[in-house]
Amino acid sequence: MLAPHATPAHAPERVTAVLRILVLSTFVVLLNETIMVNAIPRLMREFEVTAAAAGWLSTAFMLTMAVVIPVTGWFLQRVTTRTAYGLAMALFLAGTVLAAAAPAFPVLLAARVIQASGTAVMMPLLMTTLMTLVPPQDRGRVMGNLTLVISVAPALGPAVSGVLLELGTWRLLFLAVLPIAGAMAFFGRRKLVNIGEPQAGPIDWLSVPLAAAGFGALVYGLSGLGAEQGAGSFVPPEATAAAGAVLVGLFAWRQLALQRSSTPLLDLRTLTFRHFSVALALMCLSFMALMGAFILMPIYLQEVLGLTSLQTGLLLIPGGLTMGLLGPQVGKLYDRLGAPRLVVPGAVLTALCLGLFALTGEQTSPWLVLVLHVALSAGMAFVFTPVFTSGLSVLPPHLYPHGSAILGSLQQVAAAAGTALVISVMSGRAAAAAAEGAGATDALATGIQWGFGVGAALGGLTVLVALLVRTPPTPDQPVAPDAEDEDGTTATSKAAPASH
C-alpha cells in the first residue's frame, strides 16, 4: 500500500482529507477498546460470570489486536489504502452487529474478537499513512492531534459507557456505535484515495500461528496469576505464560531468519534504532499501567464507593477531555522543546497519581478521585505524543509499516497484560482478605488497592525508562552515529533501505 517512494509530495488538501477520514474512523473503532469496562459489574450479574471472566471482554479485544497487528506490517504493503480501510470497517461492523444481538456471554466474547480484528487493521493504517504523508518538521503537531485517537478514545470508553448504561441495557453500547461506524464506512470508502502502490510479496504462514499462539498463551497465563481460580486450572498459569514467552521468542527468531533470505512477516530491524526501542519500552510500560488503572476505576467507583453507572461515566469524562485538549498542545511543544523535557515530567506525574490511587479506600471522596484521574490523564498526554513521534520518526520509509505494526502490537500486548495482571492481583488479594474475615466491600477495596499498587510500580519503571528518551534529529540537522548533544538530542545513523 505505502511504498517507500510515497513521500509528502501529495497535495495538502489530499493529505488533510485522507488523514481526517482515517482519524475519525480510528477514533470510532478504538473507542470500543474500553467501552465495556464500565459494564463489567452489570455483565457479571446478568451472565453470572466472575470479574476475571468479564474482564476478558476488554482483554480479548486487546489480545486479538496484538495477534492480528503483526500481520499488518506485511498486509499494508500489499493492498491499496481503500482495500485495507474497507476490510477494517467491514470486520468492525460485523462484530458490532453480533455483539448487539449476543444471547450469551461466549457469543459476546466472540463478537469482541471480530471487532478487534477490524480495529487491528485500522490503527497501523493510520500511523503508516501519517508517517508517509507528513513532513518530519510537522509530525509533532499532527501526532498531537492523533492523541485524540490513540489515547483519548480508550480513555473516553468508560465515560461513554457509563452514560449509555444509565439510559438502558448494555446493548446500547453497540447499538449507539453502529450507525456512526456505518456512516464512517460509507463516506470513508467513497472519499478515501489510495496512497502509494501495493508491493507483491509472499507471507510466511509459520509466523502467523507462532504470533497468535505466543501472544495468546502469554496473556492468558498472566490473567491466571494471582487469581483464585488459577490454582485449580488444568495447566498452571505460570506454565502457560512461560510457554507463551517461548513461542514469542520463536516468532522473533523466525523473523530474524527471514530477514536474511526472504521477507519477514514483521521486520525486526526496526529494533536496531535506539530511539524506536526506547520509545517502545516506554509505551509498553505506560499502557500496562494506564489500562490496568482504567479497568479498576469503574469497579472501584461503583462497587466500593457506590456510584451509579451515570455518575461513574460523568466523573471519568474530564480526564478524557483533558488528554484530548492537551494532545495538540503537547505536539506543538514537542516541535519546539523535543521529547525529554515533556516525557520525564509526564512520567513522574503519572507515577505519582498511580501511587496516590493505591492509597484510596472506602472513605475516599469521589472529588479526589476526579482530581487524580484528570492529573493522571494530563501526565499520560505528555508521554504518549512525544513517544509515538520520536519513536517512528527515526525509521526509514520502507520500515514505517513494520514499525507501526510492532508499536501497535506490543501496545496491545502491554495493555492486555496490564489489564490481566491488575484484575488477577485484585481478585487474588480480595479473596485472601475475604478468607481472613473481611466483608465483601472491604475485601474488594483491599484487592483494588493492590491492583493500583501494581500500576504504581509500573509507573516507577516508566520514569526510569523516560530518562533514556532522546529527540531524533530533523532533516536539517547533521546525522552522526551515536552522537549526543548537550540538550539531550541524539543523532542516529540512517539505515539503508532493505530489499523486499
PDB file of C-alpha atoms in Angstrom, residues 121-393:
ATOM      1  CA  VAL A 121      -6.016  -3.100  10.699  1.00  0.00           C
ATOM      2  CA  MET A 122      -7.201   0.479  11.172  1.00  0.00           C
ATOM      3  CA  MET A 123      -4.635   1.687  13.710  1.00  0.00           C
ATOM      4  CA  PRO A 124      -1.438   0.731  11.800  1.00  0.00           C
ATOM      5  CA  LEU A 125      -3.073   2.017   8.601  1.00  0.00           C
ATOM      6  CA  LEU A 126      -3.453   5.444  10.199  1.00  0.00           C
ATOM      7  CA  MET A 127       0.054   5.510  11.691  1.00  0.00           C
ATOM      8  CA  THR A 128       1.749   4.364   8.478  1.00  0.00           C
ATOM      9  CA  THR A 129      -0.188   6.841   6.332  1.00  0.00           C
ATOM     10  CA  LEU A 130       0.662   9.703   8.669  1.00  0.00           C
ATOM     11  CA  MET A 131       4.383   8.911   8.670  1.00  0.00           C
ATOM     12  CA  THR A 132       4.342   8.693   4.873  1.00  0.00           C
ATOM     13  CA  LEU A 133       2.455  11.922   4.149  1.00  0.00           C
ATOM     14  CA  VAL A 134       3.517  14.339   6.905  1.00  0.00           C
ATOM     15  CA  PRO A 135       6.964  16.030   6.768  1.00  0.00           C
ATOM     16  CA  PRO A 136       9.205  15.393   9.822  1.00  0.00           C
ATOM     17  CA  GLN A 137       9.078  19.019  10.985  1.00  0.00           C
ATOM     18  CA  ASP A 138       5.257  18.859  11.264  1.00  0.00           C
ATOM     19  CA  ARG A 139       4.893  15.413  12.831  1.00  0.00           C
ATOM     20  CA  GLY A 140       4.795  16.627  16.420  1.00  0.00           C
ATOM     21  CA  ARG A 141       1.800  18.851  15.714  1.00  0.00           C
ATOM     22  CA  VAL A 142      -0.037  16.211  13.679  1.00  0.00           C
ATOM     23  CA  MET A 143       0.801  13.429  16.143  1.00  0.00           C
ATOM     24  CA  GLY A 144      -0.566  15.652  18.901  1.00  0.00           C
ATOM     25  CA  ASN A 145      -3.917  15.618  17.136  1.00  0.00           C
ATOM     26  CA  LEU A 146      -3.533  11.867  16.752  1.00  0.00           C
ATOM     27  CA  THR A 147      -3.508  11.617  20.555  1.00  0.00           C
ATOM     28  CA  LEU A 148      -7.273  12.042  20.270  1.00  0.00           C
ATOM     29  CA  VAL A 149      -7.339   8.605  18.665  1.00  0.00           C
ATOM     30  CA  ILE A 150      -4.565   6.651  20.342  1.00  0.00           C
ATOM     31  CA  SER A 151      -5.168   7.756  23.910  1.00  0.00           C
ATOM     32  CA  VAL A 152      -8.394   9.711  24.268  1.00  0.00           C
ATOM     33  CA  ALA A 153     -10.680   7.203  22.555  1.00  0.00           C
ATOM     34  CA  PRO A 154      -9.785   4.381  25.001  1.00  0.00           C
ATOM     35  CA  ALA A 155      -9.852   6.898  27.863  1.00  0.00           C
ATOM     36  CA  LEU A 156     -13.378   8.047  26.975  1.00  0.00           C
ATOM     37  CA  GLY A 157     -14.672   4.482  26.608  1.00  0.00           C
ATOM     38  CA  PRO A 158     -15.615   4.070  30.285  1.00  0.00           C
ATOM     39  CA  ALA A 159     -17.223   7.519  30.365  1.00  0.00           C
ATOM     40  CA  VAL A 160     -19.346   6.923  27.275  1.00  0.00           C
ATOM     41  CA  SER A 161     -20.408   3.501  28.517  1.00  0.00           C
ATOM     42  CA  GLY A 162     -21.387   4.938  31.895  1.00  0.00           C
ATOM     43  CA  VAL A 163     -23.792   7.392  30.277  1.00  0.00           C
ATOM     44  CA  LEU A 164     -25.263   4.793  27.894  1.00  0.00           C
ATOM     45  CA  LEU A 165     -25.709   2.223  30.665  1.00  0.00           C
ATOM     46  CA  GLU A 166     -27.736   4.724  32.644  1.00  0.00           C
ATOM     47  CA  LEU A 167     -30.062   5.135  29.674  1.00  0.00           C
ATOM     48  CA  GLY A 168     -30.742   1.438  29.174  1.00  0.00           C
ATOM     49  CA  THR A 169     -29.325  -2.021  28.532  1.00  0.00           C
ATOM     50  CA  TRP A 170     -25.657  -2.779  27.870  1.00  0.00           C
ATOM     51  CA  ARG A 171     -26.619  -3.496  24.241  1.00  0.00           C
ATOM     52  CA  LEU A 172     -26.832   0.274  23.757  1.00  0.00           C
ATOM     53  CA  LEU A 173     -23.033   0.291  23.876  1.00  0.00           C
ATOM     54  CA  PHE A 174     -23.079  -1.314  20.434  1.00  0.00           C
ATOM     55  CA  LEU A 175     -26.368  -0.013  19.052  1.00  0.00           C
ATOM     56  CA  ALA A 176     -25.201   3.583  19.583  1.00  0.00           C
ATOM     57  CA  VAL A 177     -21.886   2.958  17.797  1.00  0.00           C
ATOM     58  CA  LEU A 178     -23.370   1.028  14.871  1.00  0.00           C
ATOM     59  CA  PRO A 179     -24.910   3.921  12.842  1.00  0.00           C
ATOM     60  CA  ILE A 180     -21.858   6.129  13.415  1.00  0.00           C
ATOM     61  CA  ALA A 181     -19.453   3.409  12.263  1.00  0.00           C
ATOM     62  CA  GLY A 182     -21.728   2.600   9.312  1.00  0.00           C
ATOM     63  CA  ALA A 183     -21.777   6.218   8.176  1.00  0.00           C
ATOM     64  CA  MET A 184     -17.988   6.492   8.517  1.00  0.00           C
ATOM     65  CA  ALA A 185     -17.533   3.303   6.473  1.00  0.00           C
ATOM     66  CA  PHE A 186     -19.869   4.536   3.706  1.00  0.00           C
ATOM     67  CA  PHE A 187     -18.463   8.041   3.320  1.00  0.00           C
ATOM     68  CA  GLY A 188     -14.882   6.989   4.014  1.00  0.00           C
ATOM     69  CA  ARG A 189     -14.946   4.336   1.291  1.00  0.00           C
ATOM     70  CA  ARG A 190     -16.253   6.919  -1.184  1.00  0.00           C
ATOM     71  CA  LYS A 191     -13.873   9.758  -0.293  1.00  0.00           C
ATOM     72  CA  LEU A 192     -10.668   7.889   0.554  1.00  0.00           C
ATOM     73  CA  VAL A 193      -7.902   7.839  -2.079  1.00  0.00           C
ATOM     74  CA  ASN A 194      -5.081   5.343  -2.436  1.00  0.00           C
ATOM     75  CA  ILE A 195      -1.637   6.366  -1.216  1.00  0.00           C
ATOM     76  CA  GLY A 196       1.328   4.677  -2.868  1.00  0.00           C
ATOM     77  CA  GLU A 197       1.337   1.417  -4.784  1.00  0.00           C
ATOM     78  CA  PRO A 198       0.913  -2.161  -3.451  1.00  0.00           C
ATOM     79  CA  GLN A 199       4.019  -4.335  -3.442  1.00  0.00           C
ATOM     80  CA  ALA A 200       3.650  -8.028  -4.167  1.00  0.00           C
ATOM     81  CA  GLY A 201       5.343 -10.468  -1.807  1.00  0.00           C
ATOM     82  CA  PRO A 202       4.901 -13.822  -0.045  1.00  0.00           C
ATOM     83  CA  ILE A 203       3.735 -14.359   3.518  1.00  0.00           C
ATOM     84  CA  ASP A 204       5.382 -16.750   5.934  1.00  0.00           C
ATOM     85  CA  TRP A 205       2.433 -18.758   7.240  1.00  0.00           C
ATOM     86  CA  LEU A 206       4.504 -20.329  10.027  1.00  0.00           C
ATOM     87  CA  SER A 207       4.956 -16.890  11.591  1.00  0.00           C
ATOM     88  CA  VAL A 208       1.199 -16.299  11.867  1.00  0.00           C
ATOM     89  CA  PRO A 209       0.393 -19.216  14.248  1.00  0.00           C
ATOM     90  CA  LEU A 210       3.602 -18.574  16.187  1.00  0.00           C
ATOM     91  CA  ALA A 211       2.498 -14.990  16.852  1.00  0.00           C
ATOM     92  CA  ALA A 212      -1.090 -15.956  17.669  1.00  0.00           C
ATOM     93  CA  ALA A 213      -0.194 -18.843  19.982  1.00  0.00           C
ATOM     94  CA  GLY A 214       2.680 -16.998  21.619  1.00  0.00           C
ATOM     95  CA  PHE A 215       0.890 -13.762  22.472  1.00  0.00           C
ATOM     96  CA  GLY A 216      -2.312 -15.629  23.336  1.00  0.00           C
ATOM     97  CA  ALA A 217      -0.664 -18.028  25.760  1.00  0.00           C
ATOM     98  CA  LEU A 218       1.409 -15.264  27.334  1.00  0.00           C
ATOM     99  CA  VAL A 219      -1.549 -13.034  28.174  1.00  0.00           C
ATOM    100  CA  TYR A 220      -3.812 -15.962  29.110  1.00  0.00           C
ATOM    101  CA  GLY A 221      -1.166 -17.153  31.559  1.00  0.00           C
ATOM    102  CA  LEU A 222      -0.797 -13.682  33.026  1.00  0.00           C
ATOM    103  CA  SER A 223      -4.556 -13.488  33.547  1.00  0.00           C
ATOM    104  CA  GLY A 224      -4.431 -16.566  35.784  1.00  0.00           C
ATOM    105  CA  LEU A 225      -1.591 -15.408  38.010  1.00  0.00           C
ATOM    106  CA  GLY A 226      -2.877 -14.477  41.448  1.00  0.00           C
ATOM    107  CA  ALA A 227      -6.485 -15.276  40.587  1.00  0.00           C
ATOM    108  CA  GLU A 228      -8.427 -17.587  42.869  1.00  0.00           C
ATOM    109  CA  GLN A 229      -9.309 -19.975  40.051  1.00  0.00           C
ATOM    110  CA  GLY A 230      -5.714 -20.186  38.856  1.00  0.00           C
ATOM    111  CA  ALA A 231      -4.777 -22.840  41.401  1.00  0.00           C
ATOM    112  CA  GLY A 232      -7.437 -25.222  40.100  1.00  0.00           C
ATOM    113  CA  SER A 233      -6.560 -24.846  36.415  1.00  0.00           C
ATOM    114  CA  PHE A 234      -5.633 -27.960  34.449  1.00  0.00           C
ATOM    115  CA  VAL A 235      -2.451 -26.197  33.274  1.00  0.00           C
ATOM    116  CA  PRO A 236      -0.818 -23.852  35.836  1.00  0.00           C
ATOM    117  CA  PRO A 237      -0.915 -20.212  34.645  1.00  0.00           C
ATOM    118  CA  GLU A 238       2.832 -19.957  35.226  1.00  0.00           C
ATOM    119  CA  ALA A 239       3.410 -22.751  32.696  1.00  0.00           C
ATOM    120  CA  THR A 240       1.031 -21.157  30.188  1.00  0.00           C
ATOM    121  CA  ALA A 241       2.765 -17.784  30.453  1.00  0.00           C
ATOM    122  CA  ALA A 242       6.187 -19.424  30.125  1.00  0.00           C
ATOM    123  CA  ALA A 243       5.069 -21.362  27.036  1.00  0.00           C
ATOM    124  CA  GLY A 244       3.763 -18.138  25.525  1.00  0.00           C
ATOM    125  CA  ALA A 245       7.084 -16.395  26.148  1.00  0.00           C
ATOM    126  CA  VAL A 246       8.934 -19.266  24.439  1.00  0.00           C
ATOM    127  CA  LEU A 247       6.624 -19.101  21.404  1.00  0.00           C
ATOM    128  CA  VAL A 248       7.068 -15.329  21.142  1.00  0.00           C
ATOM    129  CA  GLY A 249      10.804 -15.937  21.241  1.00  0.00           C
ATOM    130  CA  LEU A 250      10.485 -18.472  18.420  1.00  0.00           C
ATOM    131  CA  PHE A 251       8.428 -15.964  16.436  1.00  0.00           C
ATOM    132  CA  ALA A 252      11.187 -13.366  16.831  1.00  0.00           C
ATOM    133  CA  TRP A 253      13.835 -15.923  15.847  1.00  0.00           C
ATOM    134  CA  ARG A 254      11.829 -16.816  12.746  1.00  0.00           C
ATOM    135  CA  GLN A 255      11.629 -13.153  11.714  1.00  0.00           C
ATOM    136  CA  LEU A 256      15.378 -12.704  12.133  1.00  0.00           C
ATOM    137  CA  ALA A 257      15.973 -15.757   9.953  1.00  0.00           C
ATOM    138  CA  LEU A 258      13.575 -14.474   7.265  1.00  0.00           C
ATOM    139  CA  GLN A 259      15.315 -11.094   7.191  1.00  0.00           C
ATOM    140  CA  ARG A 260      18.425 -12.781   5.791  1.00  0.00           C
ATOM    141  CA  SER A 261      16.750 -14.713   2.988  1.00  0.00           C
ATOM    142  CA  SER A 262      13.181 -13.530   2.406  1.00  0.00           C
ATOM    143  CA  THR A 263      10.541 -11.052   3.522  1.00  0.00           C
ATOM    144  CA  PRO A 264       9.679 -11.317   7.238  1.00  0.00           C
ATOM    145  CA  LEU A 265       6.139 -11.009   8.495  1.00  0.00           C
ATOM    146  CA  LEU A 266       7.423  -8.364  10.901  1.00  0.00           C
ATOM    147  CA  ASP A 267      10.765  -6.698  10.145  1.00  0.00           C
ATOM    148  CA  LEU A 268      12.667  -6.563  13.442  1.00  0.00           C
ATOM    149  CA  ARG A 269      15.380  -4.339  12.001  1.00  0.00           C
ATOM    150  CA  THR A 270      13.249  -1.519  13.405  1.00  0.00           C
ATOM    151  CA  LEU A 271      14.562  -2.529  16.845  1.00  0.00           C
ATOM    152  CA  THR A 272      18.133  -1.649  15.820  1.00  0.00           C
ATOM    153  CA  PHE A 273      17.128   2.016  16.032  1.00  0.00           C
ATOM    154  CA  ARG A 274      17.750   3.066  19.631  1.00  0.00           C
ATOM    155  CA  HIS A 275      15.116   5.827  19.623  1.00  0.00           C
ATOM    156  CA  PHE A 276      12.485   3.367  18.493  1.00  0.00           C
ATOM    157  CA  SER A 277      13.449   0.692  21.038  1.00  0.00           C
ATOM    158  CA  VAL A 278      13.386   3.126  23.964  1.00  0.00           C
ATOM    159  CA  ALA A 279      10.042   4.555  22.820  1.00  0.00           C
ATOM    160  CA  LEU A 280       8.697   1.013  22.525  1.00  0.00           C
ATOM    161  CA  ALA A 281       9.722   0.109  26.081  1.00  0.00           C
ATOM    162  CA  LEU A 282       8.250   3.331  27.484  1.00  0.00           C
ATOM    163  CA  MET A 283       4.997   2.860  25.598  1.00  0.00           C
ATOM    164  CA  CYS A 284       4.616  -0.730  26.836  1.00  0.00           C
ATOM    165  CA  LEU A 285       5.108   0.192  30.477  1.00  0.00           C
ATOM    166  CA  SER A 286       2.793   3.209  30.168  1.00  0.00           C
ATOM    167  CA  PHE A 287      -0.030   1.223  28.598  1.00  0.00           C
ATOM    168  CA  MET A 288       0.286  -1.571  31.162  1.00  0.00           C
ATOM    169  CA  ALA A 289      -0.145   0.969  33.951  1.00  0.00           C
ATOM    170  CA  LEU A 290      -2.825   3.038  32.220  1.00  0.00           C
ATOM    171  CA  MET A 291      -5.119   0.232  31.076  1.00  0.00           C
ATOM    172  CA  GLY A 292      -4.807  -1.518  34.421  1.00  0.00           C
ATOM    173  CA  ALA A 293      -5.910   1.650  36.187  1.00  0.00           C
ATOM    174  CA  PHE A 294      -8.746   2.282  33.730  1.00  0.00           C
ATOM    175  CA  ILE A 295     -10.288  -1.144  34.280  1.00  0.00           C
ATOM    176  CA  LEU A 296     -10.043  -0.816  38.076  1.00  0.00           C
ATOM    177  CA  MET A 297     -11.668   2.625  38.295  1.00  0.00           C
ATOM    178  CA  PRO A 298     -15.267   1.702  37.339  1.00  0.00           C
ATOM    179  CA  ILE A 299     -15.191  -1.316  39.673  1.00  0.00           C
ATOM    180  CA  TYR A 300     -13.853   0.861  42.495  1.00  0.00           C
ATOM    181  CA  LEU A 301     -16.286   3.725  41.908  1.00  0.00           C
ATOM    182  CA  GLN A 302     -19.376   1.522  41.622  1.00  0.00           C
ATOM    183  CA  GLU A 303     -18.702  -1.419  43.918  1.00  0.00           C
ATOM    184  CA  VAL A 304     -16.732   0.354  46.678  1.00  0.00           C
ATOM    185  CA  LEU A 305     -17.871   3.994  46.612  1.00  0.00           C
ATOM    186  CA  GLY A 306     -21.415   3.124  45.490  1.00  0.00           C
ATOM    187  CA  LEU A 307     -21.653   5.441  42.466  1.00  0.00           C
ATOM    188  CA  THR A 308     -24.105   4.717  39.655  1.00  0.00           C
ATOM    189  CA  SER A 309     -23.033   3.992  36.076  1.00  0.00           C
ATOM    190  CA  LEU A 310     -24.010   7.532  35.063  1.00  0.00           C
ATOM    191  CA  GLN A 311     -22.072   9.114  37.944  1.00  0.00           C
ATOM    192  CA  THR A 312     -19.053   6.979  37.080  1.00  0.00           C
ATOM    193  CA  GLY A 313     -19.200   7.997  33.429  1.00  0.00           C
ATOM    194  CA  LEU A 314     -19.523  11.691  34.245  1.00  0.00           C
ATOM    195  CA  LEU A 315     -16.649  11.509  36.713  1.00  0.00           C
ATOM    196  CA  LEU A 316     -14.314   9.975  34.118  1.00  0.00           C
ATOM    197  CA  ILE A 317     -15.176  12.360  31.251  1.00  0.00           C
ATOM    198  CA  PRO A 318     -12.978  15.307  32.423  1.00  0.00           C
ATOM    199  CA  GLY A 319      -9.874  13.121  32.355  1.00  0.00           C
ATOM    200  CA  GLY A 320     -10.511  12.015  28.788  1.00  0.00           C
ATOM    201  CA  LEU A 321     -11.193  15.592  27.704  1.00  0.00           C
ATOM    202  CA  THR A 322      -8.009  16.759  29.424  1.00  0.00           C
ATOM    203  CA  MET A 323      -5.932  14.275  27.458  1.00  0.00           C
ATOM    204  CA  GLY A 324      -7.648  15.290  24.233  1.00  0.00           C
ATOM    205  CA  LEU A 325      -7.225  19.036  24.772  1.00  0.00           C
ATOM    206  CA  LEU A 326      -3.582  18.682  25.786  1.00  0.00           C
ATOM    207  CA  GLY A 327      -2.674  16.422  22.848  1.00  0.00           C
ATOM    208  CA  PRO A 328      -2.355  19.140  20.159  1.00  0.00           C
ATOM    209  CA  GLN A 329      -0.597  21.495  22.590  1.00  0.00           C
ATOM    210  CA  VAL A 330       1.909  18.826  23.594  1.00  0.00           C
ATOM    211  CA  GLY A 331       2.500  18.152  19.894  1.00  0.00           C
ATOM    212  CA  LYS A 332       3.390  21.803  19.304  1.00  0.00           C
ATOM    213  CA  LEU A 333       5.662  21.795  22.365  1.00  0.00           C
ATOM    214  CA  TYR A 334       7.391  18.687  21.033  1.00  0.00           C
ATOM    215  CA  ASP A 335       8.296  20.522  17.803  1.00  0.00           C
ATOM    216  CA  ARG A 336       9.843  23.307  19.928  1.00  0.00           C
ATOM    217  CA  LEU A 337      11.295  21.564  23.010  1.00  0.00           C
ATOM    218  CA  GLY A 338      11.885  17.975  21.972  1.00  0.00           C
ATOM    219  CA  ALA A 339      10.915  14.772  23.765  1.00  0.00           C
ATOM    220  CA  PRO A 340      12.862  14.593  27.092  1.00  0.00           C
ATOM    221  CA  ARG A 341      11.524  17.867  28.521  1.00  0.00           C
ATOM    222  CA  LEU A 342       7.983  16.593  28.073  1.00  0.00           C
ATOM    223  CA  VAL A 343       8.248  12.848  28.684  1.00  0.00           C
ATOM    224  CA  VAL A 344      10.115  12.922  32.008  1.00  0.00           C
ATOM    225  CA  PRO A 345       7.710  15.313  33.836  1.00  0.00           C
ATOM    226  CA  GLY A 346       4.766  13.439  32.340  1.00  0.00           C
ATOM    227  CA  ALA A 347       6.078  10.076  33.561  1.00  0.00           C
ATOM    228  CA  VAL A 348       6.742  11.455  37.048  1.00  0.00           C
ATOM    229  CA  LEU A 349       3.211  12.894  37.302  1.00  0.00           C
ATOM    230  CA  THR A 350       1.743   9.588  36.082  1.00  0.00           C
ATOM    231  CA  ALA A 351       3.673   7.523  38.646  1.00  0.00           C
ATOM    232  CA  LEU A 352       2.697   9.926  41.448  1.00  0.00           C
ATOM    233  CA  CYS A 353      -1.005   9.727  40.600  1.00  0.00           C
ATOM    234  CA  LEU A 354      -0.960   5.919  40.424  1.00  0.00           C
ATOM    235  CA  GLY A 355       0.752   5.818  43.811  1.00  0.00           C
ATOM    236  CA  LEU A 356      -1.965   8.027  45.310  1.00  0.00           C
ATOM    237  CA  PHE A 357      -4.671   5.814  43.766  1.00  0.00           C
ATOM    238  CA  ALA A 358      -3.149   2.889  45.679  1.00  0.00           C
ATOM    239  CA  LEU A 359      -3.942   4.745  48.925  1.00  0.00           C
ATOM    240  CA  THR A 360      -7.646   5.245  48.176  1.00  0.00           C
ATOM    241  CA  GLY A 361     -10.315   3.325  50.082  1.00  0.00           C
ATOM    242  CA  GLU A 362     -13.975   3.236  51.097  1.00  0.00           C
ATOM    243  CA  GLN A 363     -13.863   6.704  52.644  1.00  0.00           C
ATOM    244  CA  THR A 364     -12.138   8.458  49.738  1.00  0.00           C
ATOM    245  CA  SER A 365     -14.080  11.369  48.272  1.00  0.00           C
ATOM    246  CA  PRO A 366     -15.163  10.944  44.627  1.00  0.00           C
ATOM    247  CA  TRP A 367     -13.933  14.503  44.060  1.00  0.00           C
ATOM    248  CA  LEU A 368     -10.402  13.425  44.981  1.00  0.00           C
ATOM    249  CA  VAL A 369     -10.700  10.544  42.516  1.00  0.00           C
ATOM    250  CA  LEU A 370     -11.776  13.067  39.870  1.00  0.00           C
ATOM    251  CA  VAL A 371      -8.717  15.259  40.510  1.00  0.00           C
ATOM    252  CA  LEU A 372      -6.350  12.284  40.448  1.00  0.00           C
ATOM    253  CA  HIS A 373      -7.878  10.993  37.227  1.00  0.00           C
ATOM    254  CA  VAL A 374      -7.502  14.382  35.500  1.00  0.00           C
ATOM    255  CA  ALA A 375      -3.885  14.646  36.682  1.00  0.00           C
ATOM    256  CA  LEU A 376      -3.172  11.073  35.520  1.00  0.00           C
ATOM    257  CA  SER A 377      -4.614  11.865  32.086  1.00  0.00           C
ATOM    258  CA  ALA A 378      -2.508  15.026  31.850  1.00  0.00           C
ATOM    259  CA  GLY A 379       0.632  13.076  32.694  1.00  0.00           C
ATOM    260  CA  MET A 380      -0.121  10.492  30.026  1.00  0.00           C
ATOM    261  CA  ALA A 381      -0.720  13.229  27.422  1.00  0.00           C
ATOM    262  CA  PHE A 382       2.840  14.455  27.992  1.00  0.00           C
ATOM    263  CA  VAL A 383       4.144  10.920  27.479  1.00  0.00           C
ATOM    264  CA  PHE A 384       2.237   9.478  24.521  1.00  0.00           C
ATOM    265  CA  THR A 385       2.622  12.180  21.854  1.00  0.00           C
ATOM    266  CA  PRO A 386       6.432  12.561  22.177  1.00  0.00           C
ATOM    267  CA  VAL A 387       6.891   8.783  22.442  1.00  0.00           C
ATOM    268  CA  PHE A 388       4.956   7.934  19.280  1.00  0.00           C
ATOM    269  CA  THR A 389       6.512  10.813  17.326  1.00  0.00           C
ATOM    270  CA  SER A 390      10.156  10.326  18.332  1.00  0.00           C
ATOM    271  CA  GLY A 391       9.952   6.541  18.034  1.00  0.00           C
ATOM    272  CA  LEU A 392       8.635   6.330  14.464  1.00  0.00           C
ATOM    273  CA  SER A 393      10.460   9.388  13.085  1.00  0.00           C
TER     274      SER A 393
END
